[in-house]
Amino acid sequence: MKKIIVAQNVIKTFEEEQEKNRVLNDVSLFIEEGEFVSVMGPSGSGKSTLLYALSGMDRVDEGQIYFGDMELSKMTEKELSRLRLTKMGFVFQQAAMLKNLNLLDNIILPSIHENKKNAKHILEKARSLMEQLGIGELINRDITKVSGGQLQRAGICRALLNHPQIIFGDEPTGALNSQSAEEIMNIFKIINEDGTTIMLVTHDAKVAARTKRVLYMQDGMIVAEQKLSKYNGKNLKERVSAVTNKLREIGI
Ligand SMILES: Nc1ncnc2c1ncn2[C@@H]1O[C@H](COP(=O)(O)OP(=O)(O)OP(=O)(O)O)[C@@H](O)[C@H]1O
C-alpha cells in the first residue's frame, strides 16, 4: 500500500520561561493510504502536537515529514495552507462555527472563499453530505440551535467537502455523550470504507478501539503500536480490552 504520510526522526521543542520542553522526541511513523489509525496516550504526551506537525499546521525543529512526495518543511506557508484545504480535512473536539451564519453557510464558507467559481457545485455537495450525515433537515438552522452531535456532523461535512485524501481528528468525540460519540465513530467508519485515510488523536480507549491500528505515545515518543482485529459491529468490548491491556502492558 502507498504511504500517504511518512515522518522521520521528528523533533519539536517548545520553550516556555526559558525551559525547553521536547514535545516530539524523535518520532518516526508512516500512515498508508486508506488506513484508519489512532494515536493514544496520556494528556500532554504530544498527540495534538504530532497531528499539527503531520498536517503542516505547525513546523518542526528537526526531521522530515512527507505528504506523498512533498516534504512539508520545504513548502511555504501558502503552499501548506493550500495543501490543507485541498487534500486534508480536520475535525476538532468542537467544530468552530460562526454564530451569525446558519449550518449550511458555515459548512461551505472555507471552500467558497477559496473557490468562488465553483460555488454552485460546493453548495450541492454540501447539501448532499448533510443528507448523508443525517442533518439534511438542518440546512437553515441557526448553529446555536443544534446539538453537539449535530454540530460535529456539520464539522465532518465541512471536512469532507473538498474530498480530502486524509481526515485528521483531534478528540473528535471528546465533547459528546456516549451515544453521539458512537454515531460519529460510525460515520468515520463509513468515510474510511469509502477510501479516505483517517488519523484520530484520542485518550479514549473506546475511540481507539474503533480504529484499525493504534499508535501509543508517551513523553513525545511512539512507544508501541497495535493492529486490531476487524471490527464487525459486535467485537467492540474485545477491542477495548485489547487497547486497555496494551496501555497496562506499556504502563501508561
Ligand atoms: N504552543 C505551545 N507552546 C508551549 N507548549 C506547548 C504548546 N503546545 C503544546 N505545548 C506543550 O506540549 C506538551 C504536549 O501537548 P499536546 O497538546 O501535544 O499533548 P496531548 O497529548 O495532545 O494532550 P491532551 O490529551 O491533553 O490534549 C504539553 O506539555 C503542552 O503543554
mmCIF file of C-alpha atoms and ligand atoms in Angstrom:
data_model
loop_
_atom_site.group_PDB
_atom_site.id
_atom_site.type_symbol
_atom_site.label_atom_id
_atom_site.label_comp_id
_atom_site.label_asym_id
_atom_site.label_seq_id
_atom_site.Cartn_x
_atom_site.Cartn_y
_atom_site.Cartn_z
ATOM 1 C CA MET A 1 0.000 0.000 0.000
ATOM 2 C CA LYS A 2 1.221 3.517 -0.822
ATOM 3 C CA LYS A 3 2.209 5.672 2.126
ATOM 4 C CA ILE A 4 0.334 8.943 2.402
ATOM 5 C CA ILE A 5 2.369 10.274 5.346
ATOM 6 C CA VAL A 6 5.907 9.481 6.418
ATOM 7 C CA ALA A 7 7.595 11.109 9.406
ATOM 8 C CA GLN A 8 11.277 10.546 10.079
ATOM 9 C CA ASN A 9 13.020 11.430 13.327
ATOM 10 C CA VAL A 10 10.794 14.391 14.069
ATOM 11 C CA ILE A 11 11.750 16.645 16.965
ATOM 12 C CA LYS A 12 9.705 19.570 18.248
ATOM 13 C CA THR A 13 10.601 21.626 21.277
ATOM 14 C CA PHE A 14 8.580 24.366 22.930
ATOM 15 C CA GLU A 15 10.342 26.914 25.064
ATOM 16 C CA GLU A 16 8.494 28.484 27.960
ATOM 17 C CA GLU A 17 10.041 30.690 30.627
ATOM 18 C CA GLN A 18 13.476 29.616 29.352
ATOM 19 C CA GLU A 19 12.640 25.957 29.950
ATOM 20 C CA LYS A 20 12.828 23.653 26.963
ATOM 21 C CA ASN A 21 10.096 21.080 26.597
ATOM 22 C CA ARG A 22 10.815 18.447 23.937
ATOM 23 C CA VAL A 23 7.280 17.503 22.977
ATOM 24 C CA LEU A 24 8.092 15.332 19.958
ATOM 25 C CA ASN A 25 11.171 13.315 20.746
ATOM 26 C CA ASP A 26 12.447 11.552 17.633
ATOM 27 C CA VAL A 27 9.116 10.411 16.230
ATOM 28 C CA SER A 28 9.109 8.229 13.130
ATOM 29 C CA LEU A 29 5.929 6.775 11.661
ATOM 30 C CA PHE A 30 4.020 6.200 8.468
ATOM 31 C CA ILE A 31 0.376 6.137 7.506
ATOM 32 C CA GLU A 32 -0.707 4.171 4.477
ATOM 33 C CA GLU A 33 -3.433 5.274 2.073
ATOM 34 C CA GLY A 34 -6.810 4.048 3.284
ATOM 35 C CA GLU A 35 -5.693 3.383 6.858
ATOM 36 C CA PHE A 36 -7.761 4.165 9.944
ATOM 37 C CA VAL A 37 -5.197 4.994 12.618
ATOM 38 C CA SER A 38 -5.440 6.408 16.101
ATOM 39 C CA VAL A 39 -2.828 7.929 18.355
ATOM 40 C CA MET A 40 -3.420 7.256 22.030
ATOM 41 C CA GLY A 41 -1.612 8.494 25.060
ATOM 42 C CA PRO A 42 -1.999 10.426 28.275
ATOM 43 C CA SER A 43 -2.654 14.144 28.429
ATOM 44 C CA GLY A 44 0.455 16.086 27.475
ATOM 45 C CA SER A 45 2.151 13.166 25.700
ATOM 46 C CA GLY A 46 2.299 15.158 22.448
ATOM 47 C CA LYS A 47 -0.639 13.762 20.459
ATOM 48 C CA SER A 48 -2.046 17.092 19.256
ATOM 49 C CA THR A 49 1.428 18.434 18.562
ATOM 50 C CA LEU A 50 2.022 15.382 16.382
ATOM 51 C CA LEU A 51 -1.222 15.974 14.494
ATOM 52 C CA TYR A 52 -0.317 19.638 13.907
ATOM 53 C CA ALA A 53 3.138 18.587 12.687
ATOM 54 C CA LEU A 54 1.891 15.871 10.315
ATOM 55 C CA SER A 55 -0.703 18.179 8.791
ATOM 56 C CA GLY A 56 1.712 21.081 8.316
ATOM 57 C CA MET A 57 -0.201 23.282 10.757
ATOM 58 C CA ASP A 58 2.966 23.692 12.763
ATOM 59 C CA ARG A 59 6.654 23.499 11.836
ATOM 60 C CA VAL A 60 9.028 21.036 13.478
ATOM 61 C CA ASP A 61 12.634 21.646 14.548
ATOM 62 C CA GLU A 62 14.264 18.546 13.101
ATOM 63 C CA GLY A 63 13.371 15.564 10.951
ATOM 64 C CA GLN A 64 11.274 15.214 7.820
ATOM 65 C CA ILE A 65 7.564 14.878 7.221
ATOM 66 C CA TYR A 66 6.330 13.837 3.794
ATOM 67 C CA PHE A 67 2.795 14.085 2.468
ATOM 68 C CA GLY A 68 3.050 11.874 -0.615
ATOM 69 C CA ASP A 69 6.250 13.089 -2.241
ATOM 70 C CA MET A 70 6.065 16.593 -0.765
ATOM 71 C CA GLU A 71 8.321 17.386 2.156
ATOM 72 C CA LEU A 72 6.449 19.797 4.400
ATOM 73 C CA SER A 73 9.497 21.729 5.654
ATOM 74 C CA LYS A 74 10.308 22.739 2.038
ATOM 75 C CA MET A 75 6.860 24.246 1.489
ATOM 76 C CA THR A 76 5.854 27.866 2.067
ATOM 77 C CA GLU A 77 3.004 28.779 4.417
ATOM 78 C CA LYS A 78 0.835 29.491 1.383
ATOM 79 C CA GLU A 79 1.574 26.075 -0.138
ATOM 80 C CA LEU A 80 0.890 24.363 3.186
ATOM 81 C CA SER A 81 -2.381 26.193 3.601
ATOM 82 C CA ARG A 82 -3.450 25.160 0.093
ATOM 83 C CA LEU A 83 -2.409 21.567 0.806
ATOM 84 C CA ARG A 84 -4.542 21.533 3.949
ATOM 85 C CA LEU A 85 -7.529 22.995 2.171
ATOM 86 C CA THR A 86 -7.413 20.722 -0.867
ATOM 87 C CA LYS A 87 -6.054 17.412 0.423
ATOM 88 C CA MET A 88 -6.799 17.333 4.149
ATOM 89 C CA GLY A 89 -9.875 17.594 6.328
ATOM 90 C CA PHE A 90 -9.910 18.484 10.024
ATOM 91 C CA VAL A 91 -12.347 17.618 12.775
ATOM 92 C CA PHE A 92 -11.710 19.045 16.219
ATOM 93 C CA GLN A 93 -13.304 18.440 19.605
ATOM 94 C CA GLN A 94 -15.660 21.313 18.965
ATOM 95 C CA ALA A 95 -16.418 22.460 15.448
ATOM 96 C CA ALA A 96 -15.532 26.153 15.259
ATOM 97 C CA MET A 97 -18.524 27.831 13.645
ATOM 98 C CA LEU A 98 -19.620 31.423 13.123
ATOM 99 C CA LYS A 99 -22.695 32.223 15.183
ATOM 100 C CA ASN A 100 -24.219 34.640 12.664
ATOM 101 C CA LEU A 101 -24.286 32.022 9.879
ATOM 102 C CA ASN A 102 -26.565 29.009 9.556
ATOM 103 C CA LEU A 103 -25.262 25.443 9.456
ATOM 104 C CA LEU A 104 -25.016 25.198 5.659
ATOM 105 C CA ASP A 105 -23.190 28.529 5.285
ATOM 106 C CA ASN A 106 -20.733 27.521 7.995
ATOM 107 C CA ILE A 107 -20.010 24.290 6.131
ATOM 108 C CA ILE A 108 -19.414 25.903 2.750
ATOM 109 C CA LEU A 109 -17.645 29.099 3.856
ATOM 110 C CA PRO A 110 -13.978 27.942 3.699
ATOM 111 C CA SER A 111 -14.437 26.165 0.353
ATOM 112 C CA ILE A 112 -16.348 29.015 -1.282
ATOM 113 C CA HIS A 113 -13.784 31.501 -0.035
ATOM 114 C CA GLU A 114 -11.069 29.502 -1.816
ATOM 115 C CA ASN A 115 -13.010 28.639 -4.942
ATOM 116 C CA LYS A 116 -15.696 31.223 -5.720
ATOM 117 C CA LYS A 117 -16.221 29.957 -9.281
ATOM 118 C CA ASN A 118 -17.385 26.586 -8.019
ATOM 119 C CA ALA A 119 -19.965 27.928 -5.561
ATOM 120 C CA LYS A 120 -22.894 26.070 -7.136
ATOM 121 C CA HIS A 121 -21.117 22.718 -7.081
ATOM 122 C CA ILE A 122 -19.901 23.277 -3.499
ATOM 123 C CA LEU A 123 -23.429 24.102 -2.384
ATOM 124 C CA GLU A 124 -24.847 20.956 -3.984
ATOM 125 C CA LYS A 125 -22.131 18.778 -2.486
ATOM 126 C CA ALA A 126 -22.680 20.301 0.974
ATOM 127 C CA ARG A 127 -26.422 19.641 0.809
ATOM 128 C CA SER A 128 -25.813 16.057 -0.247
ATOM 129 C CA LEU A 129 -23.241 15.484 2.527
ATOM 130 C CA MET A 130 -25.641 16.933 5.091
ATOM 131 C CA GLU A 131 -28.297 14.468 3.878
ATOM 132 C CA GLN A 132 -25.859 11.565 4.097
ATOM 133 C CA LEU A 133 -24.778 12.513 7.599
ATOM 134 C CA GLY A 134 -28.341 12.839 8.854
ATOM 135 C CA ILE A 135 -28.547 16.628 9.187
ATOM 136 C CA GLY A 136 -30.271 17.346 5.868
ATOM 137 C CA GLU A 137 -33.223 18.960 7.594
ATOM 138 C CA LEU A 138 -30.979 21.409 9.457
ATOM 139 C CA ILE A 139 -29.651 23.305 6.448
ATOM 140 C CA ASN A 140 -31.021 26.691 7.509
ATOM 141 C CA ARG A 141 -30.761 26.055 11.228
ATOM 142 C CA ASP A 142 -29.078 28.615 13.422
ATOM 143 C CA ILE A 143 -25.937 26.970 14.797
ATOM 144 C CA THR A 144 -26.902 27.848 18.356
ATOM 145 C CA LYS A 145 -29.989 25.645 17.929
ATOM 146 C CA VAL A 146 -28.366 22.293 17.181
ATOM 147 C CA SER A 147 -26.998 19.579 19.459
ATOM 148 C CA GLY A 148 -23.302 18.836 19.985
ATOM 149 C CA GLY A 149 -23.604 15.693 17.872
ATOM 150 C CA GLN A 150 -25.317 17.604 15.036
ATOM 151 C CA LEU A 151 -22.661 20.303 15.185
ATOM 152 C CA GLN A 152 -19.956 17.661 14.965
ATOM 153 C CA ARG A 153 -21.701 16.110 11.950
ATOM 154 C CA ALA A 154 -21.634 19.555 10.335
ATOM 155 C CA GLY A 155 -17.916 19.775 11.149
ATOM 156 C CA ILE A 156 -17.384 16.450 9.389
ATOM 157 C CA CYS A 157 -19.377 17.660 6.348
ATOM 158 C CA ARG A 158 -17.099 20.695 6.207
ATOM 159 C CA ALA A 159 -14.023 18.470 6.480
ATOM 160 C CA LEU A 160 -15.297 16.241 3.643
ATOM 161 C CA LEU A 161 -16.358 18.994 1.288
ATOM 162 C CA ASN A 162 -13.152 19.135 -0.735
ATOM 163 C CA HIS A 163 -12.920 15.359 -0.941
ATOM 164 C CA PRO A 164 -9.752 15.158 1.191
ATOM 165 C CA GLN A 165 -7.260 12.309 0.998
ATOM 166 C CA ILE A 166 -6.947 12.271 4.764
ATOM 167 C CA ILE A 167 -9.070 13.367 7.703
ATOM 168 C CA PHE A 168 -7.291 14.382 10.892
ATOM 169 C CA GLY A 169 -9.426 14.272 14.035
ATOM 170 C CA ASP A 170 -8.277 15.736 17.350
ATOM 171 C CA GLU A 171 -10.510 14.249 20.092
ATOM 172 C CA PRO A 172 -13.466 14.416 17.679
ATOM 173 C CA THR A 173 -15.838 12.805 20.171
ATOM 174 C CA GLY A 174 -14.372 14.467 23.263
ATOM 175 C CA ALA A 175 -17.322 16.810 23.818
ATOM 176 C CA LEU A 176 -20.088 14.298 23.044
ATOM 177 C CA ASN A 177 -22.208 11.930 25.079
ATOM 178 C CA SER A 178 -21.552 8.232 24.501
ATOM 179 C CA GLN A 179 -24.386 7.712 22.022
ATOM 180 C CA SER A 180 -23.410 10.682 19.852
ATOM 181 C CA ALA A 181 -19.763 9.599 20.111
ATOM 182 C CA GLU A 182 -20.671 6.178 18.798
ATOM 183 C CA GLU A 183 -22.672 7.684 15.948
ATOM 184 C CA ILE A 184 -19.730 9.892 14.984
ATOM 185 C CA MET A 185 -17.401 6.865 15.052
ATOM 186 C CA ASN A 186 -19.881 5.043 12.779
ATOM 187 C CA ILE A 187 -19.641 7.958 10.351
ATOM 188 C CA PHE A 188 -15.823 7.812 10.420
ATOM 189 C CA LYS A 189 -16.048 4.075 9.714
ATOM 190 C CA ILE A 190 -18.142 4.698 6.587
ATOM 191 C CA ILE A 191 -15.851 7.515 5.431
ATOM 192 C CA ASN A 192 -12.859 5.199 5.841
ATOM 193 C CA GLU A 193 -14.612 2.357 3.993
ATOM 194 C CA ASP A 194 -15.183 4.829 1.152
ATOM 195 C CA GLY A 195 -11.396 5.100 0.858
ATOM 196 C CA THR A 196 -10.463 8.166 2.917
ATOM 197 C CA THR A 197 -7.495 7.767 5.239
ATOM 198 C CA ILE A 198 -8.262 8.776 8.829
ATOM 199 C CA MET A 199 -5.970 9.614 11.713
ATOM 200 C CA LEU A 200 -7.560 10.322 15.086
ATOM 201 C CA VAL A 201 -5.913 11.576 18.244
ATOM 202 C CA THR A 202 -7.638 10.445 21.412
ATOM 203 C CA HIS A 203 -7.214 9.447 25.007
ATOM 204 C CA ASP A 204 -10.418 7.392 24.866
ATOM 205 C CA ALA A 205 -9.821 3.630 24.571
ATOM 206 C CA LYS A 206 -13.300 3.225 23.073
ATOM 207 C CA VAL A 207 -12.422 5.563 20.216
ATOM 208 C CA ALA A 208 -9.029 3.951 19.599
ATOM 209 C CA ALA A 209 -10.747 0.552 19.647
ATOM 210 C CA ARG A 210 -12.834 1.590 16.622
ATOM 211 C CA THR A 211 -9.727 2.212 14.505
ATOM 212 C CA LYS A 212 -7.579 -0.428 12.809
ATOM 213 C CA ARG A 213 -4.131 0.482 14.118
ATOM 214 C CA VAL A 214 -3.239 2.251 17.346
ATOM 215 C CA LEU A 215 -0.020 4.158 17.962
ATOM 216 C CA TYR A 216 0.755 4.688 21.643
ATOM 217 C CA MET A 217 2.504 7.879 22.673
ATOM 218 C CA GLN A 218 4.290 8.690 25.867
ATOM 219 C CA ASP A 219 6.572 11.637 26.628
ATOM 220 C CA GLY A 220 6.754 12.652 22.976
ATOM 221 C CA MET A 221 7.665 9.201 21.700
ATOM 222 C CA ILE A 222 5.739 6.435 19.956
ATOM 223 C CA VAL A 223 6.346 3.640 22.432
ATOM 224 C CA ALA A 224 4.170 0.918 20.915
ATOM 225 C CA GLU A 225 1.770 0.120 18.137
ATOM 226 C CA GLN A 226 -1.017 -2.382 17.798
ATOM 227 C CA LYS A 227 -3.081 -3.738 14.929
ATOM 228 C CA LEU A 228 -6.644 -4.571 15.872
ATOM 229 C CA SER A 229 -8.822 -7.392 14.592
ATOM 230 C CA LYS A 230 -11.503 -6.491 12.057
ATOM 231 C CA TYR A 231 -14.373 -4.515 13.579
ATOM 232 C CA ASN A 232 -17.657 -6.294 12.892
ATOM 233 C CA GLY A 233 -20.000 -4.165 14.995
ATOM 234 C CA LYS A 234 -20.074 -6.804 17.736
ATOM 235 C CA ASN A 235 -16.492 -7.083 18.954
ATOM 236 C CA LEU A 236 -16.041 -3.604 20.441
ATOM 237 C CA LYS A 237 -15.658 -4.903 24.003
ATOM 238 C CA GLU A 238 -12.902 -7.255 22.931
ATOM 239 C CA ARG A 239 -11.123 -4.457 21.082
ATOM 240 C CA VAL A 240 -11.436 -2.038 24.020
ATOM 241 C CA SER A 241 -9.886 -4.754 26.221
ATOM 242 C CA ALA A 242 -7.053 -5.155 23.722
ATOM 243 C CA VAL A 243 -6.369 -1.404 23.937
ATOM 244 C CA THR A 244 -6.597 -1.174 27.742
ATOM 245 C CA ASN A 245 -4.405 -4.274 28.124
ATOM 246 C CA LYS A 246 -1.810 -2.706 25.876
ATOM 247 C CA LEU A 247 -1.938 0.516 27.905
ATOM 248 C CA ARG A 248 -1.376 -1.529 31.062
ATOM 249 C CA GLU A 249 1.431 -3.509 29.446
ATOM 250 C CA ILE A 250 3.351 -0.358 28.486
ATOM 251 C CA GLY A 251 2.464 1.336 31.749
ATOM 252 C CA ILE A 252 0.576 4.411 30.547
HETATM 253 N N1 LIG B 1 2.072 26.217 21.673
HETATM 254 C C1 LIG B 1 2.649 25.656 22.738
HETATM 255 N N2 LIG B 1 3.553 26.317 23.475
HETATM 256 C C2 LIG B 1 4.166 25.750 24.545
HETATM 257 N N3 LIG B 1 3.937 24.482 24.944
HETATM 258 C C3 LIG B 1 3.042 23.761 24.248
HETATM 259 C C4 LIG B 1 2.348 24.300 23.119
HETATM 260 N N4 LIG B 1 1.520 23.348 22.621
HETATM 261 C C5 LIG B 1 1.681 22.270 23.425
HETATM 262 N N5 LIG B 1 2.592 22.508 24.393
HETATM 263 C C6 LIG B 1 3.029 21.548 25.408
HETATM 264 O O1 LIG B 1 3.397 20.367 24.758
HETATM 265 C C7 LIG B 1 3.027 19.229 25.530
HETATM 266 C C8 LIG B 1 2.194 18.294 24.686
HETATM 267 O O2 LIG B 1 0.965 18.928 24.370
HETATM 268 P P1 LIG B 1 -0.107 18.259 23.402
HETATM 269 O O3 LIG B 1 -1.281 19.162 23.356
HETATM 270 O O4 LIG B 1 0.527 17.871 22.136
HETATM 271 O O5 LIG B 1 -0.457 16.930 24.241
HETATM 272 P P2 LIG B 1 -1.689 15.947 24.101
HETATM 273 O O6 LIG B 1 -1.135 14.571 24.237
HETATM 274 O O7 LIG B 1 -2.443 16.246 22.866
HETATM 275 O O8 LIG B 1 -2.541 16.316 25.380
HETATM 276 P P3 LIG B 1 -4.139 16.352 25.611
HETATM 277 O O9 LIG B 1 -4.600 14.921 25.535
HETATM 278 O O10 LIG B 1 -4.275 16.922 26.988
HETATM 279 O O11 LIG B 1 -4.730 17.226 24.554
HETATM 280 C C9 LIG B 1 2.338 19.754 26.767
HETATM 281 O O12 LIG B 1 3.268 19.787 27.816
HETATM 282 C C10 LIG B 1 1.919 21.151 26.368
HETATM 283 O O13 LIG B 1 1.871 21.991 27.468
#
